[in-house]
């Protein structure tokens, strides 16, 4: 596992807030040269950044159906299962968790038929032992999340 510098953690935080900022703006905010920032970005893209993406406002998004799937998996198939799940286009987020279940998957689609298909697809994966699905009925952000302190 690669260790990131404090500046690299700060850069990740700035990109999370707005990934469309210019290299010059980011370099200025971090008090580093433009070439240094470009090198930092290259490193982060190699070791930390999976992809850049667009998150639509709920009022603009056609996607109306969201669900969370918890699943238990056979430890011998753990890596394979995660690799396959990440390839489904309806998957927005995947993480391993502690507790009664092993994995949390966030799904998003605009049709119940698609949701049913992806749920069935996950259930049928070799090594998936049990699933439990929660449909999102509404979003209520209670407070703005606190900024994360770099390590």
mmCIF file of C-alpha atoms in Angstrom:
data_model
loop_
_atom_site.group_PDB
_atom_site.id
_atom_site.type_symbol
_atom_site.label_atom_id
_atom_site.label_comp_id
_atom_site.label_asym_id
_atom_site.label_seq_id
_atom_site.Cartn_x
_atom_site.Cartn_y
_atom_site.Cartn_z
ATOM 1 C CA UNK A 1 0.000 0.000 0.000
ATOM 2 C CA UNK A 2 1.366 3.399 -0.995
ATOM 3 C CA UNK A 3 1.678 6.124 1.613
ATOM 4 C CA UNK A 4 0.491 9.586 0.602
ATOM 5 C CA UNK A 5 2.036 12.844 1.739
ATOM 6 C CA UNK A 6 0.070 15.492 3.590
ATOM 7 C CA UNK A 7 -0.054 17.613 0.398
ATOM 8 C CA UNK A 8 -1.376 14.634 -1.578
ATOM 9 C CA UNK A 9 -4.140 14.136 0.998
ATOM 10 C CA UNK A 10 -4.956 17.839 0.737
ATOM 11 C CA UNK A 11 -5.073 17.544 -3.055
ATOM 12 C CA UNK A 12 -7.487 14.602 -2.789
ATOM 13 C CA UNK A 13 -9.726 16.656 -0.512
ATOM 14 C CA UNK A 14 -9.700 19.577 -2.977
ATOM 15 C CA UNK A 15 -10.544 17.227 -5.855
ATOM 16 C CA UNK A 16 -13.410 15.697 -3.870
ATOM 17 C CA UNK A 17 -14.860 19.182 -3.425
ATOM 18 C CA UNK A 18 -14.438 20.129 -7.087
ATOM 19 C CA UNK A 19 -12.571 17.902 -9.540
ATOM 20 C CA UNK A 20 -12.957 20.488 -12.332
ATOM 21 C CA UNK A 21 -10.563 23.025 -10.814
ATOM 22 C CA UNK A 22 -7.585 23.945 -12.930
ATOM 23 C CA UNK A 23 -4.107 22.654 -12.221
ATOM 24 C CA UNK A 24 -2.981 26.249 -11.665
ATOM 25 C CA UNK A 25 -5.701 26.872 -9.062
ATOM 26 C CA UNK A 26 -4.895 23.652 -7.234
ATOM 27 C CA UNK A 27 -1.159 24.380 -7.282
ATOM 28 C CA UNK A 28 -1.774 27.878 -5.897
ATOM 29 C CA UNK A 29 -4.021 26.550 -3.094
ATOM 30 C CA UNK A 30 -1.430 23.930 -2.123
ATOM 31 C CA UNK A 31 1.488 26.355 -2.504
ATOM 32 C CA UNK A 32 3.342 24.097 -4.952
ATOM 33 C CA UNK A 33 4.528 24.612 -8.515
ATOM 34 C CA UNK A 34 2.378 23.552 -11.454
ATOM 35 C CA UNK A 35 4.813 20.733 -12.463
ATOM 36 C CA UNK A 36 4.877 19.488 -8.867
ATOM 37 C CA UNK A 37 1.082 19.389 -8.798
ATOM 38 C CA UNK A 38 0.976 17.532 -12.120
ATOM 39 C CA UNK A 39 3.374 14.922 -10.674
ATOM 40 C CA UNK A 40 1.156 14.622 -7.595
ATOM 41 C CA UNK A 41 -1.884 14.092 -9.844
ATOM 42 C CA UNK A 42 -0.074 11.405 -11.849
ATOM 43 C CA UNK A 43 0.816 9.563 -8.641
ATOM 44 C CA UNK A 44 -2.740 9.841 -7.265
ATOM 45 C CA UNK A 45 -4.180 8.582 -10.551
ATOM 46 C CA UNK A 46 -1.873 5.565 -10.327
ATOM 47 C CA UNK A 47 -2.510 4.684 -6.691
ATOM 48 C CA UNK A 48 -5.630 6.410 -5.354
ATOM 49 C CA UNK A 49 -8.005 7.875 -7.957
ATOM 50 C CA UNK A 50 -10.210 5.287 -9.637
ATOM 51 C CA UNK A 51 -12.030 7.752 -11.893
ATOM 52 C CA UNK A 52 -13.362 11.279 -12.184
ATOM 53 C CA UNK A 53 -17.130 11.452 -12.348
ATOM 54 C CA UNK A 54 -20.140 13.755 -12.455
ATOM 55 C CA UNK A 55 -22.735 13.714 -9.693
ATOM 56 C CA UNK A 56 -26.083 15.106 -10.816
ATOM 57 C CA UNK A 57 -28.403 17.073 -8.578
ATOM 58 C CA UNK A 58 -31.418 14.941 -7.589
ATOM 59 C CA UNK A 59 -33.772 17.361 -9.366
ATOM 60 C CA UNK A 60 -31.891 16.883 -12.653
ATOM 61 C CA UNK A 61 -31.181 13.189 -12.467
ATOM 62 C CA UNK A 62 -33.519 10.783 -14.269
ATOM 63 C CA UNK A 63 -32.473 8.142 -11.808
ATOM 64 C CA UNK A 64 -35.183 7.756 -9.228
ATOM 65 C CA UNK A 65 -34.495 4.349 -7.700
ATOM 66 C CA UNK A 66 -31.690 3.725 -5.225
ATOM 67 C CA UNK A 67 -31.032 0.701 -3.062
ATOM 68 C CA UNK A 68 -28.381 -0.625 -0.728
ATOM 69 C CA UNK A 69 -27.509 -4.302 -0.817
ATOM 70 C CA UNK A 70 -25.738 -6.023 2.040
ATOM 71 C CA UNK A 71 -24.181 -9.362 1.283
ATOM 72 C CA UNK A 72 -22.217 -12.199 2.775
ATOM 73 C CA UNK A 73 -19.686 -13.968 0.601
ATOM 74 C CA UNK A 74 -17.511 -17.014 0.641
ATOM 75 C CA UNK A 75 -14.019 -15.757 1.654
ATOM 76 C CA UNK A 76 -12.426 -17.844 -1.099
ATOM 77 C CA UNK A 77 -14.455 -15.910 -3.708
ATOM 78 C CA UNK A 78 -14.224 -12.471 -2.031
ATOM 79 C CA UNK A 79 -11.985 -10.727 -4.578
ATOM 80 C CA UNK A 80 -13.775 -12.212 -7.613
ATOM 81 C CA UNK A 81 -17.167 -11.117 -6.299
ATOM 82 C CA UNK A 82 -16.053 -7.517 -5.755
ATOM 83 C CA UNK A 83 -14.487 -7.343 -9.218
ATOM 84 C CA UNK A 84 -17.702 -8.550 -10.883
ATOM 85 C CA UNK A 85 -19.988 -6.283 -8.824
ATOM 86 C CA UNK A 86 -17.925 -3.194 -9.682
ATOM 87 C CA UNK A 87 -18.548 -3.861 -13.394
ATOM 88 C CA UNK A 88 -22.347 -3.527 -13.150
ATOM 89 C CA UNK A 89 -23.248 -0.058 -14.509
ATOM 90 C CA UNK A 90 -25.910 0.419 -11.825
ATOM 91 C CA UNK A 91 -23.333 0.143 -9.019
ATOM 92 C CA UNK A 92 -22.428 3.538 -7.576
ATOM 93 C CA UNK A 93 -20.389 2.436 -4.569
ATOM 94 C CA UNK A 94 -18.976 -0.766 -3.058
ATOM 95 C CA UNK A 95 -17.205 -1.238 0.250
ATOM 96 C CA UNK A 96 -16.399 -4.038 2.644
ATOM 97 C CA UNK A 97 -17.868 -3.622 6.124
ATOM 98 C CA UNK A 98 -17.725 -5.161 9.564
ATOM 99 C CA UNK A 99 -20.694 -6.725 11.281
ATOM 100 C CA UNK A 100 -23.277 -9.244 10.202
ATOM 101 C CA UNK A 101 -22.579 -8.637 6.489
ATOM 102 C CA UNK A 102 -19.310 -8.400 4.528
ATOM 103 C CA UNK A 103 -20.090 -5.970 1.699
ATOM 104 C CA UNK A 104 -22.275 -2.902 1.135
ATOM 105 C CA UNK A 105 -23.293 -2.061 -2.441
ATOM 106 C CA UNK A 106 -25.128 1.097 -3.489
ATOM 107 C CA UNK A 107 -27.242 0.682 -6.620
ATOM 108 C CA UNK A 108 -28.913 3.336 -8.742
ATOM 109 C CA UNK A 109 -31.241 2.849 -11.692
ATOM 110 C CA UNK A 110 -34.283 4.424 -13.280
ATOM 111 C CA UNK A 111 -36.343 1.238 -13.727
ATOM 112 C CA UNK A 112 -37.473 -1.390 -11.236
ATOM 113 C CA UNK A 113 -36.852 -4.066 -13.861
ATOM 114 C CA UNK A 114 -33.184 -3.073 -13.987
ATOM 115 C CA UNK A 115 -32.983 -3.134 -10.202
ATOM 116 C CA UNK A 116 -34.546 -6.575 -10.099
ATOM 117 C CA UNK A 117 -32.067 -7.769 -12.728
ATOM 118 C CA UNK A 118 -29.004 -6.464 -10.895
ATOM 119 C CA UNK A 119 -30.222 -7.901 -7.583
ATOM 120 C CA UNK A 120 -30.735 -11.270 -9.229
ATOM 121 C CA UNK A 121 -27.310 -10.995 -10.851
ATOM 122 C CA UNK A 122 -25.643 -10.326 -7.490
ATOM 123 C CA UNK A 123 -27.533 -13.176 -5.811
ATOM 124 C CA UNK A 124 -26.434 -15.596 -8.527
ATOM 125 C CA UNK A 125 -22.713 -14.782 -8.288
ATOM 126 C CA UNK A 126 -20.683 -17.815 -7.293
ATOM 127 C CA UNK A 127 -19.728 -17.314 -3.660
ATOM 128 C CA UNK A 128 -22.533 -14.920 -2.650
ATOM 129 C CA UNK A 129 -24.169 -16.656 0.290
ATOM 130 C CA UNK A 130 -26.817 -14.181 1.425
ATOM 131 C CA UNK A 131 -28.135 -10.727 0.524
ATOM 132 C CA UNK A 132 -30.406 -8.163 2.108
ATOM 133 C CA UNK A 133 -31.710 -5.143 0.171
ATOM 134 C CA UNK A 134 -32.833 -1.736 1.440
ATOM 135 C CA UNK A 135 -34.689 0.653 -0.888
ATOM 136 C CA UNK A 136 -34.020 4.385 -0.440
ATOM 137 C CA UNK A 137 -37.282 6.237 0.126
ATOM 138 C CA UNK A 138 -35.830 9.722 0.590
ATOM 139 C CA UNK A 139 -32.672 11.672 1.371
ATOM 140 C CA UNK A 140 -32.349 14.024 4.311
ATOM 141 C CA UNK A 141 -28.931 15.560 4.851
ATOM 142 C CA UNK A 142 -28.844 16.449 8.533
ATOM 143 C CA UNK A 143 -25.630 18.485 8.543
ATOM 144 C CA UNK A 144 -22.762 19.317 6.256
ATOM 145 C CA UNK A 145 -20.040 16.701 6.748
ATOM 146 C CA UNK A 146 -16.977 17.986 8.571
ATOM 147 C CA UNK A 147 -13.835 18.327 6.435
ATOM 148 C CA UNK A 148 -11.477 15.392 6.789
ATOM 149 C CA UNK A 149 -8.101 16.061 8.385
ATOM 150 C CA UNK A 150 -5.117 14.775 6.385
ATOM 151 C CA UNK A 151 -3.159 11.976 8.046
#
